[in-house]
Coordinates of C-alpha atoms and ligand atoms in Angstrom, one line a residue:
M18 CA -21.7 0.1 -7.3
I19 CA -19.1 -2.4 -8.1
Y20 CA -15.9 -1.6 -6.1
L21 CA -12.7 -2.5 -8.0
D22 CA -10.3 0.0 -6.5
Y23 CA -8.6 -2.1 -3.7
Q24 CA -5.3 -0.4 -4.1
A25 CA -6.8 3.0 -3.3
T26 CA -8.5 1.6 -0.2
T27 CA -10.2 -1.6 1.0
P28 CA -13.6 -2.0 2.6
L29 CA -13.6 -2.1 6.4
A30 CA -13.8 -5.7 7.5
P31 CA -17.0 -6.1 9.6
E32 CA -14.8 -7.7 12.3
A33 CA -12.6 -4.6 12.4
R34 CA -15.6 -2.4 12.7
A35 CA -17.0 -4.5 15.6
A36 CA -13.6 -4.3 17.4
M37 CA -13.7 -0.5 17.1
L38 CA -17.2 0.1 18.4
P39 CA -16.6 -0.4 22.2
W40 CA -13.9 2.3 22.0
L41 CA -16.2 4.8 20.5
A42 CA -18.3 5.0 23.7
G43 CA -20.2 8.0 25.0
P44 CA -21.0 9.3 28.4
G45 CA -21.9 6.7 31.0
E46 CA -20.4 3.9 29.0
P47 CA -17.0 2.4 29.5
G48 CA -14.5 2.7 26.6
F49 CA -13.9 6.3 25.9
A50 CA -10.9 6.8 28.2
N51 CA -7.6 8.2 27.2
P52 CA -5.2 5.2 26.9
H53 CA -2.4 7.3 28.5
S54 CA -4.4 7.9 31.7
P55 CA -3.3 5.9 34.7
H56 CA -6.8 5.2 36.1
R57 CA -8.6 1.9 35.5
A58 CA -10.6 3.0 32.4
G59 CA -7.4 4.4 30.9
R60 CA -5.5 1.2 31.6
A61 CA -8.3 -0.8 29.9
A62 CA -7.9 1.3 26.8
A63 CA -4.1 1.0 27.0
A64 CA -4.5 -2.8 27.2
A65 CA -6.7 -2.8 24.0
V66 CA -4.0 -0.7 22.3
E67 CA -1.3 -3.2 23.2
V68 CA -3.4 -6.2 22.0
A69 CA -3.7 -4.4 18.7
R70 CA 0.0 -3.7 18.6
A71 CA 0.7 -7.4 19.0
Q72 CA -1.8 -8.2 16.2
V73 CA -0.2 -5.7 13.9
A74 CA 3.3 -6.9 14.9
A75 CA 2.3 -10.4 13.8
L76 CA 2.2 -9.2 10.2
L77 CA 5.8 -7.9 10.5
P78 CA 9.2 -9.6 11.1
P79 CA 10.4 -10.4 14.6
G80 CA 13.1 -8.2 16.1
G81 CA 11.4 -4.8 15.9
R82 CA 8.7 -2.6 17.4
V83 CA 5.5 -1.2 16.0
V84 CA 5.0 2.6 16.3
F85 CA 1.4 3.7 15.6
T86 CA 1.1 6.7 13.3
S87 CA -1.8 8.4 11.4
G88 CA -1.1 6.4 8.3
A89 CA 1.7 5.2 6.1
T90 CA 2.5 8.7 4.8
E91 CA 3.4 9.8 8.4
A92 CA 5.3 6.5 9.0
I93 CA 7.4 7.1 5.8
N94 CA 8.1 10.8 6.8
L95 CA 9.1 9.6 10.3
A96 CA 11.4 7.0 8.8
L97 CA 13.0 9.2 6.1
A98 CA 13.4 12.4 8.2
G99 CA 13.9 10.7 11.6
S100 CA 16.8 8.5 10.3
G101 CA 18.8 11.7 9.8
A102 CA 20.2 10.2 6.5
K103 CA 21.6 12.9 4.3
R104 CA 21.9 11.0 1.0
L105 CA 18.9 9.0 -0.1
A106 CA 18.3 6.5 -2.9
V107 CA 14.7 5.5 -3.8
S108 CA 13.2 3.5 -6.6
A109 CA 11.6 5.3 -9.6
I110 CA 8.2 3.7 -8.8
E111 CA 7.8 4.7 -5.2
H112 CA 4.5 6.2 -4.0
A113 CA 4.6 10.0 -3.7
A114 CA 4.8 9.6 0.1
V115 CA 8.4 8.3 -0.4
L116 CA 9.4 10.2 -3.6
D117 CA 8.2 13.6 -2.6
T118 CA 9.5 13.3 1.0
A119 CA 12.9 12.1 -0.3
R120 CA 13.1 15.0 -2.8
F121 CA 12.2 17.4 0.0
L122 CA 15.0 16.0 2.3
D123 CA 17.7 15.5 -0.4
S124 CA 17.5 17.6 -3.6
E125 CA 20.0 15.2 -5.2
V126 CA 18.2 12.0 -4.3
E127 CA 19.3 9.0 -6.4
V128 CA 16.5 7.5 -8.3
L129 CA 16.9 3.7 -8.9
P130 CA 15.5 2.7 -12.3
V131 CA 13.1 -0.2 -13.1
D132 CA 13.0 -2.3 -16.2
G133 CA 10.2 -2.6 -18.7
A134 CA 8.4 -5.1 -16.4
G135 CA 8.4 -2.6 -13.5
L136 CA 11.1 -4.3 -11.4
V137 CA 14.2 -2.9 -9.7
D138 CA 17.3 -4.9 -10.6
P139 CA 18.5 -6.6 -7.3
D140 CA 22.0 -5.7 -8.4
V141 CA 21.2 -2.0 -9.2
A142 CA 24.1 0.4 -8.4
I143 CA 23.6 2.0 -5.0
P144 CA 25.7 5.2 -4.8
G145 CA 28.5 5.2 -2.1
G146 CA 27.8 7.5 0.8
C147 CA 24.0 6.8 0.7
G148 CA 22.5 6.8 4.2
L149 CA 19.1 5.2 3.4
V150 CA 17.7 3.2 0.5
A151 CA 13.9 2.9 0.0
V152 CA 12.2 0.4 -2.3
L153 CA 8.6 -0.5 -1.9
Q154 CA 7.4 -4.1 -1.6
V155 CA 4.4 -4.0 -4.0
N156 CA 3.8 -1.1 -6.3
N157 CA 0.4 0.6 -5.8
E158 CA -0.2 1.3 -9.5
I159 CA 1.0 -1.8 -11.3
G160 CA 1.3 -4.4 -8.4
T161 CA 4.9 -5.5 -9.2
V162 CA 6.6 -7.2 -6.3
Q163 CA 10.1 -6.0 -5.8
P164 CA 13.2 -8.0 -4.8
V165 CA 13.3 -6.2 -1.5
E166 CA 15.2 -8.9 0.5
A167 CA 18.2 -8.7 -2.0
L168 CA 18.0 -4.9 -2.0
A169 CA 18.0 -4.8 1.8
R170 CA 21.1 -7.0 1.8
R171 CA 22.8 -4.7 -0.7
A172 CA 21.9 -1.6 1.4
K173 CA 23.3 -3.2 4.5
E174 CA 26.6 -4.0 2.7
M175 CA 26.8 -0.4 1.8
G176 CA 26.2 0.7 5.4
A177 CA 22.8 2.2 4.5
L178 CA 19.4 1.8 6.2
F179 CA 16.7 0.1 4.2
L180 CA 13.1 1.4 4.3
C181 CA 10.4 -0.7 2.8
D182 CA 6.9 0.8 2.0
A183 CA 4.9 -2.4 2.5
V184 CA 1.5 -0.7 2.3
Q185 CA 0.2 -2.8 -0.6
G186 CA 1.8 -6.1 0.5
A187 CA 1.1 -6.1 4.2
G188 CA -1.4 -8.7 5.2
K189 CA -1.5 -10.1 1.7
I190 CA 2.0 -11.6 1.2
A191 CA 4.9 -12.4 3.6
A192 CA 6.6 -9.4 5.3
P193 CA 9.7 -8.1 3.7
E194 CA 12.8 -9.6 5.3
G195 CA 16.0 -7.6 6.0
A196 CA 14.4 -4.1 6.1
D197 CA 15.3 -1.8 9.0
L198 CA 12.1 0.2 8.7
I199 CA 8.7 -0.9 7.3
A200 CA 5.7 1.4 6.7
I201 CA 2.1 0.0 6.6
S202 CA -1.4 1.4 6.6
A203 CA -4.6 -0.1 8.1
H204 CA -7.0 1.0 5.3
K205 CA -5.2 -1.1 2.7
L206 CA -5.7 -4.3 4.7
Y207 CA -9.4 -4.0 5.6
G208 CA -8.9 -1.7 8.6
P209 CA -9.9 1.9 9.2
K210 CA -8.5 5.0 7.5
G211 CA -6.4 7.3 9.7
I212 CA -4.0 4.8 11.3
G213 CA -0.8 3.2 10.1
A214 CA 2.4 2.0 11.6
L215 CA 6.2 2.2 11.3
W216 CA 8.0 -1.0 12.2
V217 CA 11.5 -0.1 13.5
R218 CA 14.2 -2.8 13.8
D219 CA 15.7 -3.1 17.3
G220 CA 18.8 -1.0 17.5
V221 CA 17.7 1.5 14.8
T222 CA 17.4 5.0 16.3
L223 CA 15.1 7.7 14.9
A224 CA 14.4 11.2 15.9
P225 CA 10.7 12.1 16.4
L226 CA 8.9 14.3 13.9
I227 CA 6.1 15.2 16.3
H228 CA 7.0 16.4 19.8
G229 CA 4.7 16.6 22.9
G230 CA 3.6 14.1 25.4
G231 CA 6.2 11.5 24.5
Q232 CA 3.8 8.7 23.6
E233 CA 5.0 5.8 21.5
G234 CA 8.3 5.6 23.3
G235 CA 8.9 9.3 22.6
L236 CA 8.8 8.7 18.8
R237 CA 5.3 9.9 18.1
S238 CA 3.6 12.2 20.6
G239 CA -0.1 12.5 20.7
T240 CA -3.1 10.6 22.2
L241 CA -3.7 7.3 20.4
S242 CA -7.1 6.4 19.3
P243 CA -8.0 3.0 20.9
A244 CA -10.8 2.6 18.3
H245 CA -8.4 3.0 15.4
C246 CA -5.8 0.8 17.0
A247 CA -8.4 -1.9 17.8
G248 CA -9.8 -1.8 14.2
F249 CA -6.2 -2.0 12.8
G250 CA -5.4 -4.9 15.1
A251 CA -8.6 -6.9 14.3
A252 CA -8.0 -6.3 10.6
A253 CA -4.4 -7.5 10.9
A254 CA -5.4 -10.6 12.8
L255 CA -8.0 -11.4 10.2
C256 CA -5.4 -11.0 7.4
T257 CA -3.1 -13.4 9.4
S258 CA -5.9 -16.0 9.7
L259 CA -7.3 -15.6 6.2
L260 CA -3.9 -15.2 4.4
E261 CA -4.2 -18.3 2.3
T262 CA -7.9 -18.1 1.7
D263 CA -7.5 -14.5 0.5
Q264 CA -4.6 -15.4 -1.7
R265 CA -6.6 -18.3 -3.3
H266 CA -9.6 -16.0 -3.9
V267 CA -7.4 -13.3 -5.5
E268 CA -5.7 -16.0 -7.7
K269 CA -9.1 -17.2 -8.9
L270 CA -10.2 -13.7 -9.7
W271 CA -6.9 -12.9 -11.5
T272 CA -7.3 -15.9 -13.8
K273 CA -10.8 -14.9 -14.6
A274 CA -9.9 -11.3 -15.1
R275 CA -7.1 -12.1 -17.5
T276 CA -9.6 -13.8 -19.8
L277 CA -12.3 -11.2 -19.4
F278 CA -9.8 -8.5 -20.5
D279 CA -8.3 -10.4 -23.3
G280 CA -7.0 -7.9 -25.9
W281 CA -5.8 -5.4 -23.4
T282 CA -2.0 -5.0 -22.6
L283 CA -0.9 -5.7 -19.1
N284 CA 1.4 -3.0 -17.6
G285 CA 4.1 -4.6 -15.5
S286 CA 5.2 -8.2 -14.9
A287 CA 2.4 -10.8 -14.8
I288 CA 4.5 -13.0 -12.6
D289 CA 6.3 -10.9 -10.0
R290 CA 3.1 -9.2 -9.1
W291 CA 0.3 -9.0 -6.6
H292 CA -2.5 -10.6 -8.6
G293 CA -5.2 -8.3 -7.0
N294 CA -3.9 -5.6 -9.3
L295 CA -4.7 -5.5 -13.0
N296 CA -3.3 -2.4 -14.7
L297 CA -4.2 -2.5 -18.4
R298 CA -3.8 -0.3 -21.4
L299 CA -5.3 0.0 -24.9
P300 CA -3.7 2.2 -27.6
G301 CA -5.8 5.2 -28.2
L302 CA -8.1 4.7 -25.2
D303 CA -9.7 7.9 -23.8
V304 CA -9.6 7.0 -20.1
G305 CA -11.6 10.0 -18.9
R306 CA -14.4 9.1 -21.2
L307 CA -14.3 5.5 -20.2
L308 CA -14.4 6.4 -16.5
S309 CA -17.4 8.7 -17.0
E310 CA -19.3 6.0 -19.1
C311 CA -18.7 3.4 -16.4
R312 CA -19.9 5.4 -13.4
N313 CA -21.3 2.4 -11.6
I314 CA -17.9 0.9 -11.3
A315 CA -15.3 2.2 -9.0
F316 CA -11.9 1.8 -10.7
S317 CA -9.2 4.2 -11.6
A318 CA -6.8 5.7 -14.0
G319 CA -3.4 5.1 -12.3
S320 CA -3.2 5.8 -8.6
A321 CA -5.9 7.5 -6.6
C322 CA -3.5 10.3 -5.8
A323 CA -2.3 10.9 -9.4
S324 CA -5.6 10.5 -11.1
G325 CA -7.3 13.7 -11.8
S326 CA -4.0 15.5 -12.0
G327 CA -3.8 14.9 -15.8
R328 CA -0.1 14.2 -15.4
P329 CA 1.1 10.9 -16.9
S330 CA 1.9 8.3 -14.3
H331 CA 5.5 8.5 -13.2
V332 CA 5.3 4.7 -12.7
L333 CA 4.3 3.9 -16.3
R334 CA 6.9 6.5 -17.5
A335 CA 9.5 4.7 -15.5
L336 CA 8.6 1.4 -17.4
G337 CA 9.5 3.2 -20.6
L338 CA 5.9 4.0 -21.8
S339 CA 5.4 7.3 -23.7
D340 CA 3.3 10.1 -22.2
R341 CA 0.6 9.2 -24.6
D342 CA 0.5 5.4 -23.8
S343 CA 0.8 6.2 -20.1
K344 CA -2.5 8.0 -20.3
T345 CA -4.3 5.0 -21.8
A346 CA -4.1 2.9 -18.7
I347 CA -6.7 1.8 -16.2
R348 CA -6.2 0.1 -12.8
I349 CA -8.7 -2.6 -11.6
G350 CA -8.1 -3.8 -8.1
F351 CA -9.9 -6.6 -6.3
G352 CA -9.7 -8.5 -3.1
R353 CA -11.4 -10.4 -0.3
Y354 CA -14.9 -9.1 -0.9
T355 CA -15.0 -9.1 -4.7
G356 CA -17.4 -11.6 -6.3
D357 CA -16.8 -13.4 -9.6
D358 CA -20.1 -11.9 -10.9
E359 CA -19.0 -8.4 -10.1
L360 CA -15.8 -8.9 -12.1
E361 CA -17.9 -10.2 -15.0
Q362 CA -20.4 -7.3 -15.0
A363 CA -17.6 -4.8 -14.7
A364 CA -15.6 -6.3 -17.6
A365 CA -18.7 -6.4 -19.8
A366 CA -19.4 -2.7 -19.1
I367 CA -15.7 -1.6 -19.5
N368 CA -15.2 -3.6 -22.7
A369 CA -18.4 -2.3 -24.2
A370 CA -17.3 1.3 -23.4
A371 CA -13.9 0.6 -25.0
R372 CA -15.6 -0.9 -28.0
A373 CA -17.7 2.1 -28.4
Q374 CA -14.5 4.1 -28.7
G375 CA -13.3 1.8 -31.5
V376 CA -10.2 0.8 -29.6
I377 CA -10.9 -2.9 -29.4
Ligands
PLP411 N1 2.5 3.9 0.0 C1 1.7 3.2 -0.9 C2 2.3 2.2 -1.7 C3 0.4 3.5 -1.0 O1 -0.4 2.8 -1.8 C4 -0.2 4.5 -0.1 C5 -1.6 4.9 -0.2 O2 -2.1 5.1 -1.3 C6 0.6 5.2 0.8 C7 2.0 4.8 0.8 C8 0.1 6.2 1.7 O3 -0.7 5.6 2.8 P1 -1.6 6.4 3.7 O4 -2.9 6.5 3.0 O5 -1.8 5.5 4.9 O6 -1.0 7.6 4.1

């Protein structure tokens, strides 16, 4: 199987897995203790959690704290609901974790448009009285990188908090500056599934969503998993040390991919984009048929969450594409462990399947 779905999830880095194993210990071994227990074994587990917290914090701006959660969806829910903001403004191309939560909390949520390249205008009108603005750093479907620093400044001028969903950018590009709240997820940066974090700027107060034992400074009750934290931390540390190597590798793959998929139309800006995301369309393409004819390649139609729903992507619709054109898109995502040869083989198979449909 050739894995080209890095926006859905990334492979677990071997170093992250190795960091997790000591904390998945059984009877008679050290390493299974509750990190909130005061005995020696518990303190050792707590120390591992704090090492991981520092490793994750190194991906994020100074001047804030990292609260571990079950993933980015929970981090986003904590940020949006916990802020207590009554009026919300979110970009039209947010992940469902932001869009649906914002709609749940504010039935009149303001949706900030994007242009045909999939970018929010840094001077977009933010309605007065808005308590929180959310714009993601890198879009999960089309990879466009948003002008979050400028937008965070604007939100601040308006007296609103700024939430940045940095799930697709964390560990790959510099952290967004100026945000008050940043959500990230381990499984998008070569860590384990089931853990994420909310970065909270110092001085920003939130109400908890989950009540109980008062862990995570009272913001997120529940016993932490030292294994998940250690895996997340090791993956984050690896992203820090491999940042430039990973970026160079992705740039090389991007250049190759653009020639391999010559003749396809790129959805979203080619420039303001994370180059590990290639979202392409072909007029008249039957994506369902293409996916079933290329079963040995893991890639997707739109996002992992939306694919299978049959609904046209809200992201491609926001770019101005018709329902019909939105349904002719595929997303190819690559990263650290993708080989040149894998990309070549996948492109040959996908192009052959598209040719068989007579659309190229
Ligand atoms: N935000 C973005 C941009 C995503 O791509 C995802 C995952 O698909 C999420 C949020 C949700 O993250 P998690 O799977 O950690 O809940």
